[in-house]
CSV table of C-alpha atoms in Angstrom, one decimal:
chain,number,residue,atom,x,y,z
A,1,MET,CA,19.1,-15.6,-9.2
A,2,LYS,CA,19.1,-19.4,-9.6
A,3,LYS,CA,18.0,-19.8,-6.0
A,4,LEU,CA,15.2,-17.4,-6.5
A,5,LEU,CA,14.0,-19.3,-9.6
A,6,LEU,CA,14.1,-22.5,-7.6
A,7,LEU,CA,12.1,-20.9,-4.8
A,8,PHE,CA,9.6,-19.6,-7.4
A,9,GLY,CA,9.1,-23.1,-8.8
A,10,LEU,CA,8.7,-24.6,-5.4
A,11,ALA,CA,6.2,-21.9,-4.4
A,12,ALA,CA,4.2,-22.5,-7.6
A,13,PHE,CA,4.2,-26.2,-7.1
A,14,GLN,CA,3.1,-25.8,-3.5
A,15,LEU,CA,0.2,-23.5,-4.5
A,16,ALA,CA,-0.9,-25.8,-7.3
A,17,TYR,CA,-0.8,-28.8,-5.0
A,18,SER,CA,-2.8,-26.9,-2.3
A,19,GLN,CA,-5.4,-26.0,-4.9
A,20,ASP,CA,-5.8,-29.6,-5.9
A,21,SER,CA,-6.1,-30.7,-2.3
A,22,ILE,CA,-8.9,-28.2,-1.6
A,23,LYS,CA,-10.6,-29.2,-4.8
A,24,THR,CA,-10.9,-32.9,-4.0
A,25,GLU,CA,-12.8,-32.0,-0.8
A,26,LYS,CA,-15.6,-30.3,-2.8
A,27,LYS,CA,-18.6,-32.1,-4.0
A,28,ILE,CA,-18.5,-33.6,-7.5
A,29,GLU,CA,-21.2,-31.3,-8.9
A,30,GLU,CA,-19.2,-28.3,-7.7
A,31,ALA,CA,-16.0,-29.5,-9.2
A,32,THR,CA,-17.6,-30.0,-12.6
A,33,ALA,CA,-18.7,-26.4,-12.5
A,34,GLU,CA,-15.0,-25.4,-12.3
A,35,LYS,CA,-15.5,-23.1,-9.4
A,36,ASN,CA,-12.6,-21.4,-7.7
A,37,PRO,CA,-11.6,-23.7,-4.8
A,38,LEU,CA,-10.1,-20.6,-3.0
A,39,ASP,CA,-13.4,-18.7,-3.3
A,40,ILE,CA,-15.0,-20.0,-0.1
A,41,GLY,CA,-17.5,-17.2,-0.1
A,42,GLU,CA,-17.8,-14.6,2.5
A,43,LEU,CA,-16.6,-15.5,6.0
A,44,LYS,CA,-19.8,-14.1,7.4
A,45,ILE,CA,-22.0,-14.7,10.4
A,46,ASN,CA,-25.6,-13.4,10.2
A,47,LEU,CA,-26.9,-12.0,13.5
A,48,ASN,CA,-30.6,-12.0,12.4
A,49,GLN,CA,-32.8,-13.9,9.9
A,50,LYS,CA,-33.1,-10.8,7.6
A,51,GLY,CA,-29.3,-10.7,7.2
A,52,ASP,CA,-28.9,-7.0,7.7
A,53,LYS,CA,-27.0,-7.5,10.9
A,54,TRP,CA,-23.8,-9.5,10.6
A,55,LEU,CA,-20.1,-10.1,11.4
A,56,LYS,CA,-17.7,-10.5,8.4
A,57,PHE,CA,-14.1,-11.6,8.5
A,58,GLY,CA,-11.2,-11.3,6.1
A,59,ILE,CA,-7.7,-12.8,6.2
A,60,SER,CA,-4.6,-12.0,4.0
A,61,SER,CA,-1.0,-12.9,4.0
A,62,GLN,CA,2.0,-11.7,2.0
A,63,ILE,CA,5.3,-13.5,2.3
A,64,TRP,CA,8.6,-12.2,0.8
A,65,LEU,CA,11.7,-13.9,-0.4
A,66,ARG,CA,14.5,-11.5,-1.5
A,67,SER,CA,18.0,-11.1,-2.8
A,68,ILE,CA,19.2,-7.6,-1.9
A,69,ASP,CA,22.2,-5.7,-3.2
A,70,ASN,CA,23.2,-3.8,-0.1
A,71,ASN,CA,24.3,-0.2,-0.1
A,72,PRO,CA,28.1,0.4,0.5
A,73,GLY,CA,29.2,0.0,4.1
A,74,THR,CA,26.5,-2.4,5.1
A,75,ALA,CA,26.8,-4.9,7.9
A,76,VAL,CA,24.2,-7.7,8.5
A,77,ASN,CA,24.3,-9.3,12.0
A,78,GLY,CA,27.6,-7.5,12.6
A,79,VAL,CA,29.3,-8.9,9.4
A,80,PRO,CA,30.0,-6.8,6.3
A,81,GLN,CA,27.8,-8.0,3.4
A,82,ASP,CA,27.4,-6.8,-0.2
A,83,GLN,CA,24.4,-9.1,-0.8
A,84,THR,CA,21.8,-10.6,1.5
A,85,TYR,CA,19.2,-13.3,1.1
A,86,ASP,CA,16.1,-12.6,3.1
A,87,ALA,CA,12.7,-14.0,4.0
A,88,GLY,CA,10.0,-12.4,6.0
A,89,ILE,CA,6.3,-11.5,6.5
A,90,ARG,CA,5.5,-8.2,4.7
A,91,ARG,CA,1.9,-8.2,5.8
A,92,MET,CA,-0.4,-10.5,7.8
A,93,ARG,CA,-3.8,-9.1,8.4
A,94,LEU,CA,-7.2,-10.0,10.0
A,95,ILE,CA,-10.2,-7.8,9.3
A,96,ILE,CA,-13.5,-7.8,11.2
A,97,GLN,CA,-16.5,-5.9,10.0
A,98,SER,CA,-19.7,-5.6,11.9
A,99,GLN,CA,-23.0,-4.3,10.7
A,100,LEU,CA,-24.8,-3.8,14.1
A,101,THR,CA,-27.8,-2.0,12.7
A,102,PRO,CA,-28.7,-1.0,9.1
A,103,PHE,CA,-27.3,2.4,9.9
A,104,TYR,CA,-24.3,1.6,12.2
A,105,SER,CA,-21.1,-0.4,11.5
A,106,VAL,CA,-17.7,-1.1,13.0
A,107,PHE,CA,-14.5,-1.8,11.1
A,108,LEU,CA,-11.4,-3.4,12.7
A,109,GLN,CA,-8.1,-4.4,11.1
A,110,MET,CA,-5.2,-5.9,12.9
A,111,GLY,CA,-2.0,-7.7,12.1
A,112,ILE,CA,1.8,-7.6,11.8
A,113,ASN,CA,4.1,-6.1,9.2
A,114,ASN,CA,7.7,-6.2,8.1
A,115,GLN,CA,9.1,-9.1,10.1
A,116,ASN,CA,12.2,-10.8,8.8
A,117,PHE,CA,15.1,-12.8,10.3
A,118,ILE,CA,16.7,-9.7,11.9
A,119,SER,CA,14.3,-6.8,12.1
A,120,GLY,CA,10.7,-6.0,12.9
A,121,GLY,CA,10.7,-7.7,16.3
A,122,GLY,CA,13.1,-7.9,19.2
A,123,THR,CA,16.8,-7.3,19.4
A,124,GLY,CA,19.9,-9.3,20.5
A,125,THR,CA,19.9,-13.0,21.0
A,126,GLY,CA,17.4,-15.3,22.8
A,127,ASN,CA,13.7,-15.6,23.5
A,128,ASN,CA,13.0,-12.0,22.3
A,129,GLY,CA,15.9,-11.8,19.9
A,130,ALA,CA,16.4,-10.0,16.6
A,131,GLY,CA,13.4,-10.2,14.4
A,132,LYS,CA,11.4,-12.3,16.8
A,133,LYS,CA,7.8,-11.7,18.0
A,134,ALA,CA,6.8,-8.8,15.8
A,135,PRO,CA,4.1,-6.6,17.4
A,136,PHE,CA,0.5,-7.4,16.6
A,137,PHE,CA,-1.5,-4.2,16.6
A,138,PHE,CA,-4.7,-2.5,15.4
A,139,HIS,CA,-4.3,-0.8,12.0
A,140,ASP,CA,-7.9,0.4,11.7
A,141,ALA,CA,-10.5,0.8,14.5
A,142,TYR,CA,-13.4,3.0,13.7
A,143,ASN,CA,-17.2,3.4,13.9
A,144,GLU,CA,-19.4,4.5,10.9
A,145,LEU,CA,-22.9,5.8,10.5
A,146,ALA,CA,-24.9,5.8,7.3
A,147,ILE,CA,-26.4,9.2,6.8
A,148,ILE,CA,-27.5,8.4,3.2
A,149,PRO,CA,-26.9,4.6,2.6
A,150,ARG,CA,-25.9,3.1,-0.8
A,151,ASN,CA,-29.1,1.2,-0.9
A,152,ASP,CA,-32.4,2.3,0.5
A,153,PHE,CA,-33.2,0.4,3.7
A,154,GLN,CA,-36.8,0.0,2.8
A,155,THR,CA,-36.8,-0.8,-0.9
A,156,GLY,CA,-33.3,-2.1,-1.3
A,157,LYS,CA,-32.8,0.0,-4.4
A,158,PRO,CA,-29.5,1.9,-4.9
A,159,ASN,CA,-29.5,5.6,-4.0
A,160,LYS,CA,-28.0,8.0,-6.6
A,161,ASN,CA,-25.9,9.7,-3.8
A,162,ASN,CA,-24.7,8.3,-0.5
A,163,LEU,CA,-23.0,9.8,2.6
A,164,TYR,CA,-21.3,8.2,5.6
A,165,LEU,CA,-19.8,9.7,8.7
A,166,GLY,CA,-17.3,8.0,10.9
A,167,ALA,CA,-14.6,8.4,13.6
A,168,GLY,CA,-11.7,6.5,15.1
A,169,LEU,CA,-8.3,5.3,13.9
A,170,HIS,CA,-8.9,5.2,10.2
A,171,SER,CA,-7.4,5.1,6.7
A,172,TRP,CA,-9.9,7.4,4.8
A,173,ASN,CA,-6.9,9.3,3.5
A,174,GLY,CA,-6.5,12.3,1.2
A,175,VAL,CA,-3.9,13.1,-1.5
A,176,SER,CA,-4.4,10.2,-4.1
A,177,ARG,CA,-5.8,6.9,-4.9
A,178,LEU,CA,-2.5,5.3,-4.0
A,179,THR,CA,-2.7,6.9,-0.6
A,180,ASN,CA,-5.9,4.8,-0.1
A,181,ALA,CA,-4.4,1.7,-1.7
A,182,SER,CA,-5.7,-1.8,-1.1
A,183,THR,CA,-2.7,-4.1,-0.3
A,184,THR,CA,-4.6,-7.1,-1.5
A,185,LYS,CA,-5.1,-5.8,-5.0
A,186,MET,CA,-1.8,-4.2,-5.9
A,187,LEU,CA,-0.4,-4.2,-9.5
A,188,ALA,CA,3.2,-4.7,-8.5
A,189,GLY,CA,4.9,-6.5,-5.7
A,190,ASP,CA,4.3,-3.7,-3.3
A,191,ILE,CA,3.1,-0.1,-3.1
A,192,PRO,CA,5.9,2.6,-3.3
A,193,VAL,CA,5.4,3.9,0.3
A,194,PHE,CA,6.0,7.5,-0.6
A,195,ASN,CA,2.2,7.6,-1.4
A,196,PHE,CA,1.7,7.9,2.4
A,197,PRO,CA,3.0,11.4,3.2
A,198,THR,CA,3.4,10.9,7.0
A,199,ILE,CA,4.0,7.2,7.1
A,200,GLU,CA,5.1,6.0,10.6
A,201,ILE,CA,6.0,9.6,11.6
A,202,ALA,CA,2.7,11.5,12.3
A,203,ASP,CA,0.6,8.4,11.6
A,204,GLN,CA,0.4,4.8,12.6
A,205,PHE,CA,1.0,2.8,9.5
A,206,SER,CA,-0.7,5.5,7.4
A,207,ARG,CA,-3.6,6.0,9.9
A,208,GLN,CA,-4.5,8.9,12.1
A,209,PHE,CA,-7.2,9.4,14.7
A,210,GLY,CA,-10.0,11.6,13.4
A,211,VAL,CA,-13.4,12.2,12.0
A,212,PHE,CA,-14.2,11.5,8.4
A,213,VAL,CA,-16.9,11.6,5.8
A,214,HIS,CA,-17.1,9.7,2.5
A,215,GLY,CA,-19.6,8.9,-0.2
A,216,GLU,CA,-20.7,9.5,-3.7
A,217,PHE,CA,-22.3,12.5,-5.4
A,218,ASP,CA,-23.5,11.2,-8.8
A,219,ARG,CA,-20.2,10.1,-10.4
A,220,ILE,CA,-17.9,11.8,-7.9
A,221,ASN,CA,-16.5,9.6,-5.2
A,222,TYR,CA,-15.1,11.6,-2.2
A,223,ARG,CA,-13.5,11.3,1.2
A,224,PHE,CA,-12.5,14.1,3.7
A,225,SER,CA,-11.2,14.0,7.2
A,226,VAL,CA,-10.1,16.1,10.2
A,227,ASN,CA,-7.4,14.3,12.3
A,228,LYS,CA,-5.1,14.5,15.2
A,229,PRO,CA,-1.6,13.6,14.0
A,230,PHE,CA,0.6,11.4,16.3
A,231,ALA,CA,3.1,13.5,18.3
A,232,THR,CA,6.6,14.2,16.9
A,233,ASN,CA,9.3,16.1,18.7
A,234,ILE,CA,12.7,15.9,16.8
A,235,LYS,CA,14.9,18.8,17.7
A,236,PRO,CA,16.3,20.6,14.6
A,237,ALA,CA,20.1,21.1,14.2
A,238,VAL,CA,21.5,24.6,13.8
A,239,GLY,CA,21.6,25.4,10.1
A,240,GLY,CA,20.1,22.0,9.3
A,241,VAL,CA,17.1,20.8,7.4
A,242,ALA,CA,13.5,20.7,8.6
A,243,VAL,CA,12.6,17.8,10.9
A,244,ASP,CA,9.4,16.4,12.2
A,245,ASN,CA,8.2,18.3,15.2
A,246,ASN,CA,4.5,19.0,15.7
A,247,GLN,CA,4.6,20.0,19.4
A,248,SER,CA,2.2,22.9,18.7
A,249,GLY,CA,-0.5,20.2,18.4
A,250,LYS,CA,-2.4,21.4,15.3
A,251,LEU,CA,-5.0,19.3,13.5
A,252,SER,CA,-4.4,17.9,10.0
A,253,TYR,CA,-6.9,18.0,7.2
A,254,ALA,CA,-7.1,15.6,4.2
A,255,GLY,CA,-9.3,15.0,1.2
A,256,TYR,CA,-9.4,13.1,-2.1
A,257,ALA,CA,-12.1,12.9,-4.8
A,258,TYR,CA,-12.3,11.3,-8.2
A,259,TYR,CA,-14.6,11.4,-11.1
A,260,GLN,CA,-15.7,8.0,-12.6
A,261,PHE,CA,-16.3,8.2,-16.3
A,262,PHE,CA,-17.3,4.5,-16.9
A,263,ASN,CA,-18.0,1.8,-14.3
A,264,LYS,CA,-18.4,3.0,-10.8
A,265,GLU,CA,-16.6,1.4,-7.8
A,266,VAL,CA,-18.2,0.4,-4.5
A,267,THR,CA,-16.2,1.9,-1.6
A,268,ALA,CA,-17.6,0.0,1.4
A,269,THR,CA,-14.1,0.3,2.9
A,270,SER,CA,-11.4,3.0,2.4
A,271,PHE,CA,-9.2,0.8,0.3
A,272,LEU,CA,-9.1,1.4,-3.5
A,273,ALA,CA,-7.9,-1.4,-5.8
A,274,GLY,CA,-4.8,-0.8,-7.9
A,275,ASN,CA,-5.6,-3.8,-10.1
A,276,ASN,CA,-8.8,-5.7,-11.0
A,277,LEU,CA,-7.2,-7.6,-13.9
A,278,ALA,CA,-9.0,-5.2,-16.2
A,279,ALA,CA,-12.2,-7.0,-15.8
A,280,LYS,CA,-14.3,-3.9,-16.4
A,281,LYS,CA,-13.8,-0.6,-18.2
A,282,VAL,CA,-12.7,2.1,-15.7
A,283,LEU,CA,-11.4,5.6,-16.1
A,284,ASN,CA,-11.1,7.8,-13.0
A,285,LEU,CA,-9.5,11.2,-12.6
A,286,GLY,CA,-8.7,12.3,-9.1
A,287,ALA,CA,-7.0,15.0,-6.9
A,288,GLY,CA,-6.4,15.4,-3.2
A,289,PHE,CA,-4.5,17.0,-0.4
A,290,TYR,CA,-3.0,16.7,3.1
A,291,THR,CA,-2.2,19.7,5.2
A,292,ASN,CA,-0.9,20.1,8.8
A,293,LYS,CA,0.1,23.5,10.2
A,294,ASP,CA,3.4,23.6,12.2
A,295,ALA,CA,4.2,20.0,11.3
A,296,THR,CA,8.0,20.5,11.1
A,297,GLN,CA,10.7,22.8,12.6
A,298,SER,CA,14.1,24.1,11.5
A,299,GLN,CA,16.8,26.1,13.3
A,300,PRO,CA,18.4,28.5,10.7
A,301,THR,CA,20.5,30.2,13.5
A,302,GLU,CA,21.2,29.2,17.0
A,303,ASN,CA,18.1,29.4,19.3
A,304,VAL,CA,15.9,30.7,16.4
A,305,ILE,CA,13.3,28.0,15.8
A,306,GLU,CA,11.0,28.2,12.7
A,307,SER,CA,7.9,26.1,12.3
A,308,HIS,CA,6.7,24.9,8.8
A,309,ASP,CA,3.5,23.6,7.5
A,310,ALA,CA,3.2,20.2,5.8
A,311,ASN,CA,1.3,20.7,2.5
A,312,ILE,CA,1.0,17.8,0.1
A,313,PHE,CA,-1.0,17.7,-3.2
A,314,GLY,CA,-1.7,14.9,-5.5
A,315,ALA,CA,-3.4,14.4,-8.9
A,316,ASP,CA,-3.9,11.1,-10.6
A,317,VAL,CA,-5.5,9.0,-13.3
A,318,TYR,CA,-6.5,5.3,-13.0
A,319,SER,CA,-7.7,3.2,-15.9
A,320,GLU,CA,-8.5,-0.4,-16.6
A,321,LEU,CA,-9.4,-1.4,-20.2
A,322,PRO,CA,-10.5,-4.9,-21.4
A,323,LEU,CA,-8.9,-5.5,-24.8
A,324,GLY,CA,-9.7,-7.8,-27.7
A,325,ASP,CA,-12.0,-10.8,-27.7
A,326,LYS,CA,-13.8,-11.1,-24.3
A,327,SER,CA,-13.0,-14.9,-24.2
A,328,LYS,CA,-9.3,-14.0,-24.1
A,329,GLU,CA,-9.7,-11.9,-20.9
A,330,MET,CA,-6.9,-9.6,-21.9
A,331,GLY,CA,-6.7,-6.1,-20.4
A,332,LEU,CA,-4.6,-3.1,-19.7
A,333,THR,CA,-4.2,-1.4,-16.2
A,334,LEU,CA,-2.6,2.0,-16.0
A,335,TYR,CA,-2.1,4.4,-13.1
A,336,SER,CA,-0.2,7.7,-13.0
A,337,VAL,CA,0.1,10.2,-10.1
A,338,PHE,CA,2.0,13.5,-9.5
A,339,TYR,CA,2.9,14.5,-6.0
A,340,ASN,CA,4.0,17.9,-4.7
A,341,TYR,CA,5.4,17.7,-1.2
A,342,ASN,CA,6.3,20.7,1.0
A,343,TYR,CA,7.5,19.8,4.5
A,344,GLY,CA,9.9,22.8,5.0
A,345,PRO,CA,13.4,23.5,3.8
A,346,ASN,CA,15.3,20.5,2.5
A,347,TYR,CA,13.2,18.0,4.4
A,348,LEU,CA,14.2,14.5,3.3
A,349,ARG,CA,13.4,10.9,4.4
A,350,VAL,CA,15.2,7.7,3.6
A,351,SER,CA,13.7,4.2,4.2
A,352,GLY,CA,14.2,0.6,3.4
A,353,ILE,CA,11.4,-2.0,3.7
A,354,MET,CA,12.4,-4.8,6.0
A,355,ASN,CA,15.9,-3.5,6.0
A,356,PRO,CA,18.3,-6.2,7.2
A,357,GLY,CA,21.4,-3.9,7.3
A,358,THR,CA,23.1,-1.6,9.7
A,359,VAL,CA,26.1,0.7,9.2
A,360,ASP,CA,29.5,-1.0,9.1
A,361,ALA,CA,31.6,1.3,11.2
A,362,ALA,CA,34.9,-0.1,9.8
A,363,PHE,CA,33.9,0.7,6.1
A,364,THR,CA,36.2,3.3,4.6
A,365,GLY,CA,34.9,3.5,1.0
A,366,GLU,CA,32.4,5.9,-0.6
A,367,LYS,CA,29.2,5.9,1.5
A,368,ALA,CA,25.7,6.5,0.4
A,369,LEU,CA,23.6,9.3,1.7
A,370,GLU,CA,20.8,6.7,2.1
A,371,GLY,CA,22.7,4.7,4.7
A,372,ALA,CA,23.0,0.9,5.0
A,373,GLY,CA,21.1,-2.1,3.7
A,374,ASN,CA,18.4,-1.4,1.1
A,375,ASN,CA,17.7,2.1,2.2
A,376,ARG,CA,16.6,4.5,-0.6
A,377,VAL,CA,15.5,8.1,-0.8
A,378,LEU,CA,11.8,7.9,0.1
A,379,MET,CA,10.4,11.4,-0.2
A,380,GLY,CA,10.8,15.0,1.0
A,381,THR,CA,10.2,18.5,0.0
A,382,GLY,CA,9.9,18.4,-3.8
A,383,ASN,CA,8.0,16.4,-6.5
A,384,ILE,CA,7.5,12.8,-7.4
A,385,TRP,CA,5.9,11.4,-10.6
A,386,PHE,CA,5.0,7.8,-10.4
A,387,SER,CA,3.4,5.6,-13.1
A,388,GLN,CA,2.7,1.9,-13.5
A,389,VAL,CA,1.3,-0.3,-16.2
A,390,GLY,CA,0.2,-3.9,-16.4
A,391,PHE,CA,-1.1,-6.1,-19.1
A,392,VAL,CA,-3.1,-9.4,-18.6
A,393,LEU,CA,-1.9,-11.8,-21.2
A,394,PRO,CA,-4.4,-13.7,-23.4
A,395,LYS,CA,-6.1,-16.6,-21.5
A,396,PHE,CA,-4.3,-19.9,-21.8
A,397,SER,CA,-5.6,-21.7,-18.7
A,398,LYS,CA,-8.8,-21.9,-16.6
A,399,ILE,CA,-6.7,-21.7,-13.5
A,400,VAL,CA,-3.7,-19.4,-14.2
A,401,LYS,CA,-3.4,-15.8,-15.4
A,402,VAL,CA,-0.2,-13.9,-16.1
A,403,GLN,CA,0.2,-10.1,-15.9
A,404,PRO,CA,3.6,-8.5,-16.6
A,405,PHE,CA,4.0,-5.0,-15.1
A,406,PHE,CA,6.4,-2.0,-15.0
A,407,ASN,CA,6.7,0.8,-12.4
A,408,TYR,CA,8.6,4.0,-12.8
A,409,ALA,CA,9.2,6.8,-10.2
A,410,LEU,CA,11.0,10.1,-10.9
A,411,LYS,CA,11.9,11.9,-7.7
A,412,ASP,CA,13.1,15.5,-7.7
A,413,MET,CA,14.0,16.5,-4.1
A,414,LYS,CA,15.1,20.0,-3.0
A,415,ALA,CA,17.7,18.5,-0.7
A,416,LEU,CA,19.5,16.7,-3.6
A,417,ASN,CA,21.3,18.0,-6.6
A,418,GLN,CA,20.1,15.4,-9.1
A,419,SER,CA,16.7,13.8,-9.8
A,420,GLY,CA,16.5,10.1,-9.4
A,421,SER,CA,14.8,7.3,-11.4
A,422,TYR,CA,13.5,4.2,-9.7
A,423,TYR,CA,12.3,1.1,-11.6
A,424,ASP,CA,10.4,-2.1,-10.9
A,425,ILE,CA,9.7,-4.8,-13.5
A,426,GLY,CA,8.0,-8.1,-13.0
A,427,ALA,CA,5.0,-10.3,-13.5
A,428,ASN,CA,2.0,-11.5,-11.5
A,429,LEU,CA,1.0,-15.2,-11.7
A,430,TYR,CA,-2.6,-15.5,-10.5
A,431,LEU,CA,-4.2,-18.8,-9.5
A,432,TYR,CA,-8.0,-18.7,-9.5
A,433,GLY,CA,-8.6,-14.9,-9.9
A,434,GLN,CA,-7.0,-12.7,-7.2
A,435,ASN,CA,-7.2,-15.1,-4.3
A,436,ALA,CA,-3.7,-16.4,-4.8
A,437,ARG,CA,-0.8,-14.4,-6.4
A,438,ILE,CA,2.9,-15.1,-6.9
A,439,VAL,CA,5.0,-12.1,-7.9
A,440,ALA,CA,8.5,-12.1,-9.4
A,441,GLN,CA,10.0,-8.6,-9.4
A,442,TYR,CA,13.3,-6.8,-10.0
A,443,SER,CA,13.8,-3.3,-8.5
A,444,ASN,CA,16.6,-0.8,-9.2
A,445,ARG,CA,17.4,2.3,-7.1
A,446,PRO,CA,20.0,5.1,-7.4
A,447,LEU,CA,22.4,5.9,-4.6
A,448,TYR,CA,23.5,9.5,-3.7
A,449,ASP,CA,26.9,10.6,-2.6
A,450,THR,CA,26.8,12.2,0.9
A,451,ALA,CA,29.0,15.2,-0.2
A,452,SER,CA,27.9,16.0,-3.7
A,453,LYS,CA,24.3,14.8,-3.3
A,454,ARG,CA,24.5,13.4,-6.8
A,455,ILE,CA,24.0,9.8,-8.0
A,456,PHE,CA,27.2,7.7,-7.9
A,457,ASP,CA,25.9,4.2,-8.0
A,458,ARG,CA,22.8,2.0,-8.4
A,459,LYS,CA,21.7,-1.2,-6.6
A,460,GLY,CA,19.1,-3.8,-7.3
A,461,GLU,CA,16.8,-6.1,-5.4
A,462,PHE,CA,15.0,-9.4,-6.5
A,463,LEU,CA,11.7,-10.2,-4.9
A,464,LEU,CA,9.5,-13.3,-4.9
A,465,SER,CA,6.2,-12.7,-3.1
A,466,LEU,CA,3.5,-15.2,-2.2
A,467,GLN,CA,0.1,-13.7,-1.4
A,468,ILE,CA,-3.1,-15.3,-0.2
A,469,VAL,CA,-6.4,-13.5,0.3
A,470,LEU,CA,-9.5,-15.1,1.8
């Protein structure tokens, strides 16, 4: 813990110093206006004098420093370890948007994810060794056509309704707001991952190839898509649980819509903010779905294969409420979602983000169903209720804002004999709005016994995250 506090202090000092360095390069009249030195404006290249054809760029980076309480029977780099200190790149992204004509645009996002000292890259020792040279790949790559644009191309005035049609590798997802989450405007240190129902199984980092429509009808914001899931072919064990096998090749269908009671959001991209520091009054109620026929298989008796549909439903509420004197810039952010998952009998997934651990074969104690490292029960056939709340403290600085937060997830999985509670508590320290953020967070997870499938222990994890968005 002392090491994490020291790292936190060093990171804050480094950020503060970097802000001062940038500020001294600005003109005197700009400095006296107390502008955000990280707000460099849009990274945009106009392709014509009118400015309706352009290229726009975005860059973001999220670095993690962690202290992990490992699950029982964990080895790290071949050595048994109860606790592991860890550093890595959670996300590093480059976005390119292009408005080629007033009606036609292209969206590209590329980058790397989940690289630490031992995982996310190569294996073994040497030039391409463990954790090295993480793959750089396209996350999004789609084209989009404005059928009814947000603003009339002739008058420039906003249209009451709008409609867009697109195709490609996209993240216009269904189910919930959190399934369309912006990773640059999160409330906590990270999103819970179970918000993506097919993450890294039938999708590529929550994306599938497909055709989508999105837009607004008065106060209803909507998105729907028809997609081709990535291929899966796990063979089910006799008498075992449902596993991912979509060899029949069926299409998937997804949709999400929400009603906006107060201020309306502009959804030029698929990503929905989970935190705007309660700058405006927002209350949205939403619901969505994801369905894929014959997505999994089970084998109840030998040589008898049964296929199962994947059906996921979500319903949520999102609210941001400015509170008190406007000059204090206080505010409350609240999000709550209920998920119902059905992947087939006793389907269950476990996962650990940037997991440094592997199974210690020599361990003879009580083992966790989740496996080694920081693995936890992610999701499966059953229900999950997830809620988070954050509060922006009264303004005390022109540069810094502080926002404590709390997450809670209750998971009730059919494959387990006891529901589990998962907690995250922490605080965001913002420098100059949401361009730079330091997160200090503690997370706590239950562990299930392999035989009884009931909770027998709990483990924790400290996180210090440094995020920059340009």
